[in-house]
Coordinates of C-alpha atoms and ligand atoms in Angstrom, one line a residue:
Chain A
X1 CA -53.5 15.9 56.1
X2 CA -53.9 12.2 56.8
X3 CA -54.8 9.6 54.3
X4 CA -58.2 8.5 54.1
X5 CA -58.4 5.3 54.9
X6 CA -59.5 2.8 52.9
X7 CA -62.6 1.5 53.2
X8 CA -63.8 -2.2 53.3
X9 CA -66.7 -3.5 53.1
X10 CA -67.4 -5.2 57.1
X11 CA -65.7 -8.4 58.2
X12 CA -67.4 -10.8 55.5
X13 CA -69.3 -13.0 57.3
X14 CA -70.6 -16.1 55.7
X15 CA -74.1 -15.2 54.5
X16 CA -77.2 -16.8 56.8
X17 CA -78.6 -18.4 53.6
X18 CA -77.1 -20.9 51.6
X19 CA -75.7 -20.4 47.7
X20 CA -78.2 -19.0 45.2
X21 CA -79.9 -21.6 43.6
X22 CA -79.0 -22.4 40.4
X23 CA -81.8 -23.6 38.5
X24 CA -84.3 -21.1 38.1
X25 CA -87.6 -21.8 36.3
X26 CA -87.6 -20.4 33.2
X27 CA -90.6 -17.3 34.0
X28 CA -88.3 -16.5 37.1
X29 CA -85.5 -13.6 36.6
X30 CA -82.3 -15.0 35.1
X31 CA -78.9 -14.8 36.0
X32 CA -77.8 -14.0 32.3
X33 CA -74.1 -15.6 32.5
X34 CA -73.9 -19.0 34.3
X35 CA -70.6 -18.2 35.2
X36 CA -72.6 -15.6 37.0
X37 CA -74.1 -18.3 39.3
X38 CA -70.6 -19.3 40.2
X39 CA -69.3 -15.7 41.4
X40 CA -72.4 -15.5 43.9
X41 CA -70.6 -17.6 46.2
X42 CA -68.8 -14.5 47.1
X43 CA -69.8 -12.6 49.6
X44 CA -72.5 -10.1 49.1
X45 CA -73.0 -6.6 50.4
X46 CA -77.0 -7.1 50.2
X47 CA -78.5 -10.2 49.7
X48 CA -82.6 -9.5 48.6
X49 CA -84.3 -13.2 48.8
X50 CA -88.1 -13.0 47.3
X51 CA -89.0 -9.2 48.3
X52 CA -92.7 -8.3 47.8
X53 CA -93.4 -3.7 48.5
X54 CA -96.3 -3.0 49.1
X55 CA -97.3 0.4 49.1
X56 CA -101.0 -0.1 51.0
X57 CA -102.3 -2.9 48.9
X58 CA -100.3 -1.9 46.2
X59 CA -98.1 -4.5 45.2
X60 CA -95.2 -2.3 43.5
X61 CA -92.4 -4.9 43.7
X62 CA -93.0 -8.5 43.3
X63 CA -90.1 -11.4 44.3
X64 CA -87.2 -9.5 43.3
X65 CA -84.1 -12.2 44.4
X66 CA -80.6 -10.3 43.9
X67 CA -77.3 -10.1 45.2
X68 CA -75.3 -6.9 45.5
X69 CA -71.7 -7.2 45.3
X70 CA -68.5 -5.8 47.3
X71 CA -67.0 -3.5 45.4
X72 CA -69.1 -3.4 42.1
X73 CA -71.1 -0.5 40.5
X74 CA -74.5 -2.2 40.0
X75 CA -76.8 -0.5 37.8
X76 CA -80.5 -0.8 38.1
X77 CA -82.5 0.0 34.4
X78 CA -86.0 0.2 33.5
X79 CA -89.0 2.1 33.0
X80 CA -90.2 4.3 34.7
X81 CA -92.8 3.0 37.7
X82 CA -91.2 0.3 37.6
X83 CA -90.1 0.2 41.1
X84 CA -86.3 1.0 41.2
X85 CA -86.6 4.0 43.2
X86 CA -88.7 1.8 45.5
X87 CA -86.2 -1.0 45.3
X88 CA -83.2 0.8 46.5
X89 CA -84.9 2.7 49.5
X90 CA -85.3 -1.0 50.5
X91 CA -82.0 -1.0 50.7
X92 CA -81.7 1.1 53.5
X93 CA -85.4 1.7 55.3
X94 CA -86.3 4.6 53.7
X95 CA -89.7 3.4 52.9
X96 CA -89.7 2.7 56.6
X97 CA -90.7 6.8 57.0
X98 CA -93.8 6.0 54.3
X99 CA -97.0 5.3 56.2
X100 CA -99.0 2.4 55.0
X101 CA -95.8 0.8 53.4
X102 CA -95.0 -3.3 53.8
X103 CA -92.2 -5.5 53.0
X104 CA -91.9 -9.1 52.8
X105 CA -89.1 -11.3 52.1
X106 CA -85.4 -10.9 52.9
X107 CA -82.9 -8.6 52.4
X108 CA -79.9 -9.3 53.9
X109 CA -77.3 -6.5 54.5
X110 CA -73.5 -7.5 55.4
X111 CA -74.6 -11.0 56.1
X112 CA -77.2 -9.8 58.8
X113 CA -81.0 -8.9 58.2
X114 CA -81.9 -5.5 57.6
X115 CA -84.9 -5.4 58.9
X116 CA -83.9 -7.4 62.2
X117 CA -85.5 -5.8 65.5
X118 CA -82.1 -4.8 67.3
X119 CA -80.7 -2.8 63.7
X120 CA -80.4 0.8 64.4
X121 CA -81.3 3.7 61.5
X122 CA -78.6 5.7 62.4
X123 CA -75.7 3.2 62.4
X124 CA -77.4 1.9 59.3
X125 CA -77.6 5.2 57.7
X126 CA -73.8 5.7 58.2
X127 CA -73.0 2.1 56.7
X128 CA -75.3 3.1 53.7
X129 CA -74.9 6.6 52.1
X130 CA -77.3 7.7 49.8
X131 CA -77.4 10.4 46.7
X132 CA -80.9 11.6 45.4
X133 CA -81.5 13.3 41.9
X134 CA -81.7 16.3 42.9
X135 CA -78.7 17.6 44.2
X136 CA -80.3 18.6 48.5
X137 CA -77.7 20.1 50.5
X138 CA -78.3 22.0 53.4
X139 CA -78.9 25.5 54.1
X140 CA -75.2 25.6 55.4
X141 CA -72.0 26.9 54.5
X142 CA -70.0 24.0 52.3
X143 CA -67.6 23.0 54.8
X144 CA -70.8 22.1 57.2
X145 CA -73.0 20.5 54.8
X146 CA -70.0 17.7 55.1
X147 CA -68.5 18.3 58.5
X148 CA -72.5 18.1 60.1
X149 CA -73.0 14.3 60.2
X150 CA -69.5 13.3 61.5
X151 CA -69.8 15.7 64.1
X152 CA -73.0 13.7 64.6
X153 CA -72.0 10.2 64.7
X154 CA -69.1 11.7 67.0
X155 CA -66.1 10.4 64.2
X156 CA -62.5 10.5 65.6
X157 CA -60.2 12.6 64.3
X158 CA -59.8 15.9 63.3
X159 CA -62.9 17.5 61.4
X160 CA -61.2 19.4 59.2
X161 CA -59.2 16.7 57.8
X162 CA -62.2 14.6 57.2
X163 CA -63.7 17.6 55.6
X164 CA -60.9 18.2 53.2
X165 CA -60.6 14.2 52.7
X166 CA -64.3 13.9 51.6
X167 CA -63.8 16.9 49.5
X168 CA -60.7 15.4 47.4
X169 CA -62.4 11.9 46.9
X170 CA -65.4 13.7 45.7
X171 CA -63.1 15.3 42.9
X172 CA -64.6 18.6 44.6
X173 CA -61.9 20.5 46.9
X174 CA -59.9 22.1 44.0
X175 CA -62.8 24.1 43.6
X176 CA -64.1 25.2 46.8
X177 CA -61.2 25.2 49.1
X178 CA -60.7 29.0 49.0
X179 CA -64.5 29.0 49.8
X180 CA -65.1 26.7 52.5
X181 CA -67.8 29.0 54.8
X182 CA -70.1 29.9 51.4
X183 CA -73.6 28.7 50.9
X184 CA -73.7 25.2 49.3
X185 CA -76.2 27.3 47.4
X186 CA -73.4 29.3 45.7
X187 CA -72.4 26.3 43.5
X188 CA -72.9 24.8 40.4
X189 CA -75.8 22.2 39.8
X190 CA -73.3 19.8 39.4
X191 CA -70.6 20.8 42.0
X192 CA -73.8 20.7 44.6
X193 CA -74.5 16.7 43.5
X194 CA -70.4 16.1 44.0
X195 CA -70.9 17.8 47.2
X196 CA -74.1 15.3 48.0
X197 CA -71.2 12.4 47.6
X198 CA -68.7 14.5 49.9
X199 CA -71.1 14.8 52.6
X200 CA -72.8 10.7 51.8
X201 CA -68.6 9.8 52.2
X202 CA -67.4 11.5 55.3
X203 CA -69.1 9.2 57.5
X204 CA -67.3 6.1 56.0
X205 CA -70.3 4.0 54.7
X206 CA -69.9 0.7 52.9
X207 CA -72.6 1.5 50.2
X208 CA -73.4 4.5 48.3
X209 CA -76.7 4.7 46.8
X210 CA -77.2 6.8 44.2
X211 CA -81.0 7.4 42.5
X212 CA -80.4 9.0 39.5
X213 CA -78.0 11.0 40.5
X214 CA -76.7 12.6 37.2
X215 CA -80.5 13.3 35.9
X216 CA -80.3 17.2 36.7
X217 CA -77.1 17.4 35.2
X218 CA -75.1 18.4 32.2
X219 CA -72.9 15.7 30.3
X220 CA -69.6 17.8 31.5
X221 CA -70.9 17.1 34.9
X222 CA -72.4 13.6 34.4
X223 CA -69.0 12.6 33.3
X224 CA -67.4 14.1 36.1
X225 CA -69.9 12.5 38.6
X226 CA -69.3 9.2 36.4
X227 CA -65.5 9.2 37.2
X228 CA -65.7 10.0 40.5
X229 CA -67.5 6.5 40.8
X230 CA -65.3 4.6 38.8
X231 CA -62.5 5.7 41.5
X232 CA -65.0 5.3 44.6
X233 CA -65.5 1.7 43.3
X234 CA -62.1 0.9 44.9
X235 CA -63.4 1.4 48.1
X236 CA -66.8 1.1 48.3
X237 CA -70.1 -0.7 47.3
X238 CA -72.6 1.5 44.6
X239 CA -76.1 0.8 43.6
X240 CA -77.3 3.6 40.8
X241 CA -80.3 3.7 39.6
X242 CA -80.0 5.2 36.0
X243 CA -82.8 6.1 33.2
X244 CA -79.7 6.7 30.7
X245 CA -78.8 3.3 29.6
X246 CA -75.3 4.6 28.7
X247 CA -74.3 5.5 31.7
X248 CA -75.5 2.1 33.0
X249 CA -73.2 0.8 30.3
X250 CA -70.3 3.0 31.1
X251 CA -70.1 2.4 34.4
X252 CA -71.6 0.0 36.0
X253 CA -69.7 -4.2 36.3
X254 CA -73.4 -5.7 36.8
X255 CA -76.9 -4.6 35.4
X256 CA -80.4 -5.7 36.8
X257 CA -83.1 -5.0 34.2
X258 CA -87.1 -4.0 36.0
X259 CA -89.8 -3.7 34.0
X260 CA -93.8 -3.3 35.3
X261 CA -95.6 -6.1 34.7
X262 CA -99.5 -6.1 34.1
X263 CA -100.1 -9.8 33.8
X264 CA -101.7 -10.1 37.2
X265 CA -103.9 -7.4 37.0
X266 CA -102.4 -4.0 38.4
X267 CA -98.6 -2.2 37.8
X268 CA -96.5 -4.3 39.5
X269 CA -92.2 -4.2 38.9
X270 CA -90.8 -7.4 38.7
X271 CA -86.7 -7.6 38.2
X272 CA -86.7 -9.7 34.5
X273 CA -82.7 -10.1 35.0
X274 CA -79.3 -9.3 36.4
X275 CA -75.8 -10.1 34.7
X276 CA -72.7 -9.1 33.7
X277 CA -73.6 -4.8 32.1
X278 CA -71.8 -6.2 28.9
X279 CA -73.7 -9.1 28.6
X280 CA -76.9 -7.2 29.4
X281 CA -76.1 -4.7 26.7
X282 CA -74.7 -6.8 24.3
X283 CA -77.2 -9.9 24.0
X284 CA -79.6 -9.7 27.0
X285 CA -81.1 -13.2 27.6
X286 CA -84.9 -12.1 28.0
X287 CA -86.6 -10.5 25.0
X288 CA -88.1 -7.8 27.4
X289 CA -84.8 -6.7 28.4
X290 CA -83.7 -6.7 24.2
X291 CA -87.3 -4.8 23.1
X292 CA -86.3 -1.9 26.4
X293 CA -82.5 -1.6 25.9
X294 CA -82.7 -1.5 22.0
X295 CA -85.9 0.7 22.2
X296 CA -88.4 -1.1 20.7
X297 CA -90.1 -0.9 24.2
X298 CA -93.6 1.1 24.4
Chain B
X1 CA -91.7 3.6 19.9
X2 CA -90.5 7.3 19.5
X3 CA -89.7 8.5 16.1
X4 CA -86.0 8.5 16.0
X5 CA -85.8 5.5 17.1
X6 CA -88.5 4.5 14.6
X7 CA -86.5 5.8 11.9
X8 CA -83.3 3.7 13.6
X9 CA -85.1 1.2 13.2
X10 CA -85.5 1.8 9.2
X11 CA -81.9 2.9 8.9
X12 CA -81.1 -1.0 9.8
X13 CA -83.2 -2.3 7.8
X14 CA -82.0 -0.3 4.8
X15 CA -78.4 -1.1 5.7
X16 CA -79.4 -5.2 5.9
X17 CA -81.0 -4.8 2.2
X18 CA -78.0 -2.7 1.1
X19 CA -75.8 -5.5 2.8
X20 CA -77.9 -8.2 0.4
X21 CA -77.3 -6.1 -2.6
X22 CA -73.8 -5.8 -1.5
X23 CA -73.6 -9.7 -1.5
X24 CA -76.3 -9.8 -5.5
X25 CA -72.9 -7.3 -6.6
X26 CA -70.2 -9.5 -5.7
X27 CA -72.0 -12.8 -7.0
X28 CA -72.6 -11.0 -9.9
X29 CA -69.1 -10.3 -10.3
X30 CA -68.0 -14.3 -9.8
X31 CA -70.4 -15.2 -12.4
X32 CA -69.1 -12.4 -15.1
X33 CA -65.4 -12.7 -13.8
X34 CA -65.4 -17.3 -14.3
X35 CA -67.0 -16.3 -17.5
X36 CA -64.8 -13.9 -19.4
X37 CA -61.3 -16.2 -17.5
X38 CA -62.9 -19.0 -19.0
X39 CA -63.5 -17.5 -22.3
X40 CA -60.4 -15.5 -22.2
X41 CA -62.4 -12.5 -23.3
X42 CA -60.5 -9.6 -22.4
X43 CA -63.3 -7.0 -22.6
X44 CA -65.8 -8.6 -20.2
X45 CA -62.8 -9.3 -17.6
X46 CA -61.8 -5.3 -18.0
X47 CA -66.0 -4.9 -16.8
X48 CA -65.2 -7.0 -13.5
X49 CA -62.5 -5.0 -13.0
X50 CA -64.9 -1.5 -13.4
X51 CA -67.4 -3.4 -12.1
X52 CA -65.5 -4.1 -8.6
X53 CA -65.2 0.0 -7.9
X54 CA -69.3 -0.2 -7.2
X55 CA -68.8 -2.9 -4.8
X56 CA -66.4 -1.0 -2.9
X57 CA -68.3 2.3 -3.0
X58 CA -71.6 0.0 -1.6
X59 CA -69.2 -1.3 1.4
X60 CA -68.0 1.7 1.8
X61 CA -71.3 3.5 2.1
X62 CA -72.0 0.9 4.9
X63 CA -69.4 1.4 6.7
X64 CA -69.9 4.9 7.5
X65 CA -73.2 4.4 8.1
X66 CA -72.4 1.9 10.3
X67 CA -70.3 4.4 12.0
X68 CA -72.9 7.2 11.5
X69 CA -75.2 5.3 13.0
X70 CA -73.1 3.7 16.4
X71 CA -72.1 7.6 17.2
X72 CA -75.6 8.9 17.1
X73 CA -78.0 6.1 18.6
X74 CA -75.7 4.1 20.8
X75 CA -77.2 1.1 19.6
X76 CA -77.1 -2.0 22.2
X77 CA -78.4 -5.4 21.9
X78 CA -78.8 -7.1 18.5
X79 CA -78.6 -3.8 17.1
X80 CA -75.0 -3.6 18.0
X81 CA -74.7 -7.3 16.7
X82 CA -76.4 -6.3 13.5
X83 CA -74.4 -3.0 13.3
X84 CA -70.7 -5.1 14.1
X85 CA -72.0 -8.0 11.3
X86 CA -73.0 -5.7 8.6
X87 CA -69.5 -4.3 9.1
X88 CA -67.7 -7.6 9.2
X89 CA -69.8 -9.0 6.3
X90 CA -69.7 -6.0 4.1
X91 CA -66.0 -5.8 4.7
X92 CA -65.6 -10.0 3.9
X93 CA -68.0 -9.4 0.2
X94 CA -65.4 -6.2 -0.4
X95 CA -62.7 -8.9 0.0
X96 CA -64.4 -11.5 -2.0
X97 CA -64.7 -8.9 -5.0
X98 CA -61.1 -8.2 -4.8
X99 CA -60.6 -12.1 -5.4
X100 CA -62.5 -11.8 -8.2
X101 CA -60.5 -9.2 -9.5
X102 CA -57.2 -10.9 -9.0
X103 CA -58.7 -14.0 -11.5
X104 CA -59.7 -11.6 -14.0
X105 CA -56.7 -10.1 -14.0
X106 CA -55.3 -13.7 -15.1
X107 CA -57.2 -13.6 -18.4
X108 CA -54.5 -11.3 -19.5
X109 CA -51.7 -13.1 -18.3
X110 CA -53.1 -15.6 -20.3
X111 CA -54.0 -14.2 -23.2
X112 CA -54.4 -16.0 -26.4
X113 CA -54.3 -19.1 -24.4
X114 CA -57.0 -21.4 -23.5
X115 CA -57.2 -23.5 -20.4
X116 CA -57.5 -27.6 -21.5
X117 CA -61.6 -28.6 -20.9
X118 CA -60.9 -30.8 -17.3
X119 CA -59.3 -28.0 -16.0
X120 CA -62.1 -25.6 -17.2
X121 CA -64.6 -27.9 -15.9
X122 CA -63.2 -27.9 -12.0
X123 CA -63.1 -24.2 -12.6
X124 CA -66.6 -24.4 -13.8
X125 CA -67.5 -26.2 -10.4
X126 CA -65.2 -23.8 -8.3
X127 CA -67.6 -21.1 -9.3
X128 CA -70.6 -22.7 -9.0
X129 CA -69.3 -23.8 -5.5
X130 CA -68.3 -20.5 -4.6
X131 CA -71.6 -19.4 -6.0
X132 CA -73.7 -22.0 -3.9
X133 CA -71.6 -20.9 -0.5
X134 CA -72.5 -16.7 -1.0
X135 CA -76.3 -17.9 -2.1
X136 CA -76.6 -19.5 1.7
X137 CA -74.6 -16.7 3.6
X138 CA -76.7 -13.8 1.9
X139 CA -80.0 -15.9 2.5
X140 CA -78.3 -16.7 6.3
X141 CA -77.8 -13.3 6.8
X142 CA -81.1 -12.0 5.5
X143 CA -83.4 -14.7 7.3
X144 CA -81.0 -14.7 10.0
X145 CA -80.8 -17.7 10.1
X146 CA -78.4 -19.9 12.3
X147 CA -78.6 -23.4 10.7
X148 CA -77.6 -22.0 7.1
X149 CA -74.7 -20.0 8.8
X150 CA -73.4 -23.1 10.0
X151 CA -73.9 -25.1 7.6
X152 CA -71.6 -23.4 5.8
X153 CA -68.5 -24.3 7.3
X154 CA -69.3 -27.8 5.7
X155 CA -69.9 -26.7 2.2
X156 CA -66.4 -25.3 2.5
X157 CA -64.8 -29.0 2.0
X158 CA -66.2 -29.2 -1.3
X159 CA -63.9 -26.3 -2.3
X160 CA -61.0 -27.9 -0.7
X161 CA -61.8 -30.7 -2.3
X162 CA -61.8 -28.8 -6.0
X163 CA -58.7 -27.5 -5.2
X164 CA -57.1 -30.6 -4.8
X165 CA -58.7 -31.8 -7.5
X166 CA -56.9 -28.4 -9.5
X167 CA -53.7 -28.9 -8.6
X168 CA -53.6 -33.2 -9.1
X169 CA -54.3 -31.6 -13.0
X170 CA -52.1 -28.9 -13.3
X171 CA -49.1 -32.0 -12.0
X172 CA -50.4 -34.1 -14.7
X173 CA -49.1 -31.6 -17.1
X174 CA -45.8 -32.4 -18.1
X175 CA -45.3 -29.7 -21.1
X176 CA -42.8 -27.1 -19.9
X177 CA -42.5 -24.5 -21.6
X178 CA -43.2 -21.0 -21.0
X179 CA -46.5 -21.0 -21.8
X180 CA -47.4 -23.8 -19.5
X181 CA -45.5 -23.2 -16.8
X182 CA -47.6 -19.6 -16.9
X183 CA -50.7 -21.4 -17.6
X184 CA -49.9 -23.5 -14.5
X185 CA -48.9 -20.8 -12.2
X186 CA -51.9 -18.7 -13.5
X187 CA -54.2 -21.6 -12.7
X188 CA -52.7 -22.6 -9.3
X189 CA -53.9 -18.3 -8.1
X190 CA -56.6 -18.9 -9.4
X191 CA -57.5 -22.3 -7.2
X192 CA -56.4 -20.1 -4.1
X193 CA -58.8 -17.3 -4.9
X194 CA -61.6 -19.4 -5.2
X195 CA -60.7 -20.7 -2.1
X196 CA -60.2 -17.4 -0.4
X197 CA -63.9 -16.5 -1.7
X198 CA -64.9 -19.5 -0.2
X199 CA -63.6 -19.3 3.2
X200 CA -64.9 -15.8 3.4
X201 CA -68.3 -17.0 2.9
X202 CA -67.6 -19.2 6.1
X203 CA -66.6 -16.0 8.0
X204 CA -69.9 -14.5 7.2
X205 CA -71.7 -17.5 9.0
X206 CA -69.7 -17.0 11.6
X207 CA -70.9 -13.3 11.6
X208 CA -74.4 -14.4 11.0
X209 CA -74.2 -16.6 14.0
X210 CA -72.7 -14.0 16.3
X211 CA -75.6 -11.6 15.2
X212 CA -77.9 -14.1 16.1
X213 CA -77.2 -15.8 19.3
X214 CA -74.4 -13.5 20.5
X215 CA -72.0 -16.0 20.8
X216 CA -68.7 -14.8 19.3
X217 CA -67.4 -17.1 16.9
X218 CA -64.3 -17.7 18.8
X219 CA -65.2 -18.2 22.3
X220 CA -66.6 -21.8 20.7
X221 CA -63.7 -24.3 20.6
Ligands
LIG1 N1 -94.9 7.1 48.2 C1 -95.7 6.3 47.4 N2 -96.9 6.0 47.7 C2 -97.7 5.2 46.9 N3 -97.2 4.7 45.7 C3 -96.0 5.0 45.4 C4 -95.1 5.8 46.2 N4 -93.9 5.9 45.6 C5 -94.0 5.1 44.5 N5 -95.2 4.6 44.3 C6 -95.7 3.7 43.2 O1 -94.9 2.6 43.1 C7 -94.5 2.3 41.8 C8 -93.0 2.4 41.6 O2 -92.6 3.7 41.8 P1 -91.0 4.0 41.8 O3 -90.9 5.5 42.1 O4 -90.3 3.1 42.6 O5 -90.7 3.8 40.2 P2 -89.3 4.1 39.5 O6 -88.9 2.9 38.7 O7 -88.3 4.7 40.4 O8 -89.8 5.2 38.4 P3 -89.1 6.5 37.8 O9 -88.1 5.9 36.8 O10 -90.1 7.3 37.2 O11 -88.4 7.2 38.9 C9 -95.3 3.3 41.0 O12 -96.5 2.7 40.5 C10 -95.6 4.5 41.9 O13 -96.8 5.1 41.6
LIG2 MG1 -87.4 6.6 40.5

């Protein structure tokens, strides 16, 4: 068996946009470290310039700015109807599917717009994996739930390496290599979410996005789930959306704190900040974030 | 707010006060312990010494609730901070009672002598100094209350300056025998305990400050 080979995140570009701004007014979102402001100059995996979502004339997200970075775990936090879930199917279309939906702004993917007219679903669907809360694999036998979409997107090389590959980085195979051709039904709550991120990494993405992905899970499992993305980090770009704030602390290098704000009249999420997860969970710049993380929230 | 976290909540606010009567013990204990070294009485120094087991069993109450406490509710934000300063501060009050110990213990060492008046006087003003510097980190800590904290890092010169003042006495003397060379050597500890008790007050404001802003007191230059 070959190597799987590592993964980088796509010729890094120098983003359309110039550098963050660095002076935000002080009801905006804040970058909670200034040395934060600095390390934007990087090159981002997504770049989200003033998004408004609008589900009909719902406004659920309202001028969320953030950058997502290479090779980071980036948590997002808040309560619930707050928009996350919303947020990170911006970050690859999915709302596109939902009738009546509407996005304004920017979000920049790879240094390109992601919602350009000549940007494919498919190909972006293969750059940007994606893990749901429930654990949804298909009908199939194990070995297809992973093997189906590189068959698909016609991959080189040999299918059954890619299988087996997948399996091992998704801290899966030891377990179900003596059972290949059984239902993906046949395992374990938490073997059927590691098989999720086996079949969202055999195509190669850049990004894995992950919406609460450990939610249906037990702690043995959650932890399991939580290593696995410690050593996918190396290779690849993850956004999680988390309600268990010590997870978010755990794993994730950068934390963006939601919340729903009422002030205008209505539900509408609005991102209050993003920094550093120890910052964030260690003295948080914005009260809001302090009252939610510390519980004093609701 | 659910209830557990409700009840958190109280647990904190229990371990502040308990941190605060922590900090009433070992001030307490300075006043008593200046006392009965000043008066040479051994029976109220022998109390300090009793007296010091009670501020060990409070700090140590704390810290396992401090530990109880960061196992069960994974406390973030500035309950972590308060959680990490209780510890800290708890542990520096421990400490200070410990000082006070080591000058009661003198009285014996000294015993039937008595110290000449200019020498008890700076004493006098050690304690009181030491007693002015735990007033303002106890209320700091309490109020939570930044300029207080730092303030305290200033106060601190006018117990190095005492000590100075000590020891330019204790040369003056030019008797040497026994006795006085004990006195001397006795007297000189005790200079560095105050001072220790002192500086410890510093390294609550330090605490007090971290808790508060969430600047660690050494990341500043
Ligand atoms: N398909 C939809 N159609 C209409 N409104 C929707 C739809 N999906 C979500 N919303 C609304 O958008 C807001 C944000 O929902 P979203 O699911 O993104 O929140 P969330 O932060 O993921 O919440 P949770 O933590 O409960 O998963 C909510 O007010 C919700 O009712
Ligand atoms: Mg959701």
């Amino acid at each position: 068996m070959t190597e799987l080979p590592s993964i980088r995140v796509g010729p890094s570009r120098s983003p359309a946009s110039g550098p963050q701004e660095d002076k935000l007014p002080s009801s905006e979102p804040s970058v909670s470290d200034p040395a934060e402001v600095e390390a934007t100059h990087g090159p981002s995996v997504f770049r989200v310039e003033n998004l408004f979502f609008y589900y009909g004339d719902h406004l659920a997200l309202r001028d969320i700015t953030l950058d997502i970075r290479p090779r980071e775990i980036t948590s997002l936090i808040g309560p619930s109807g707050c928009g996350k879930t919303t947020f990170i199917r911006c970050l690859n279309r999915l709302n596109d599917l939902i009738p009546g939906t509407r996005l304004e702004g920017r979000v920049e993917f790879d240094g390109e717009s992601l919602y350009g007219p000549d940007v494919r679903a498919i190909e972006l669907r293969r750059r940007i994996g994606m893990v749901f809360q429930k654990p949804n694999p298909f009908p199939k036998s194990i070995y297809e739930n992973v093997a189906l979409a590189p068959r698909m997107n016609r991959m080189k090389g040999n299918l059954d390496d890619v299988v087996e590959e997948s399996l091992v980085r998704a801290a899966l195979w030891d377990e179900v290599k003596d059972k290949l051709r059984a239902s993906a039904f046949s395992l374990s709550g938490g073997q059927q979410q590691r098989l999720c991120i086996a079949r969202a990494i055999a195509v190669r993405p850049e990004v894995i996005l992950m919406d609460e992905p450990c939610s249906a899970l037990d702690p043995v499992a959650t932890f399991r789930i939580e290593e696995l993305m410690e050593d996918l980090k190396n290779d690849y770009t993850i956004v999680i959306v988390t309600h268990n704030m010590q997870q978010a602390a755990r794993v994730s290098d950068r934390t963006a704190f939601f919340t729903v704000d009422t002030s205008q009249g209505g539900r509408t999420g609005v991102m209050v900040e993003i920094g550093a997860t120890s910052k964030i969970f260690t003295a948080p710049s914005d009260q809001r974030t302090e009252d939610y993380i510390t519980g004093r929230f609701g | 707010m659910t209830k557990t976290r409700r009840l958190f909540h109280e647990e904190l606010q229990d371990l502040t006060h308990d941190v605060a009567r922590l900090g009433a013990l070992v001030r307490q204990a300075i006043e008593a312990g200046t006392a009965a070294f000043l008066a040479g009485d051994l029976r109220d120094a022998e109390a300090v010494i009793v007296g010091d087991r009670a501020i060990d069993q409070l700090a140590h109450s704390v810290e396992s609730r401090v530990s109880d406490l960061l196992a069960r509710q994974q406390p973030m934000a500035a309950d972590l901070r308060l959680l990490l300063s209780a510890l800290r501060i708890s542990y520096a009050m421990e400490r200070m009672g410990d000082n006070m110990v080591n000058v009661v213990k003198g009285t014996r060492r000294l015993y039937p002598y008595l110290l000449e008046p200019p020498i008890q006087d700076v004493i006098s003003r050690m304690h009181e100094q030491a007693v002015a510097q735990l007033d303002v980190a106890i209320t700091a800590f309490v109020e939570r209350d930044v300029n207080r904290a730092t303030a305290l890092e200033d106060m601190d010169d006018a117990m190095d300056h005492l000590q100075h003042e000590l020891f330019r006495l204790l040369f003056h003397t030019h008797a040497t025998d026994d006795a006085a060379i004990q006195t001397a050597v006795q007297v000189g500890l005790l200079g560095r305990y105050f001072e220790r008790i002192a500086d410890l007050t510093v390294t609550i404001g330090e605490r007090v400050r971290y808790m508060v802003t969430g600047e660690f007191p050494f990341e500043e230059g």
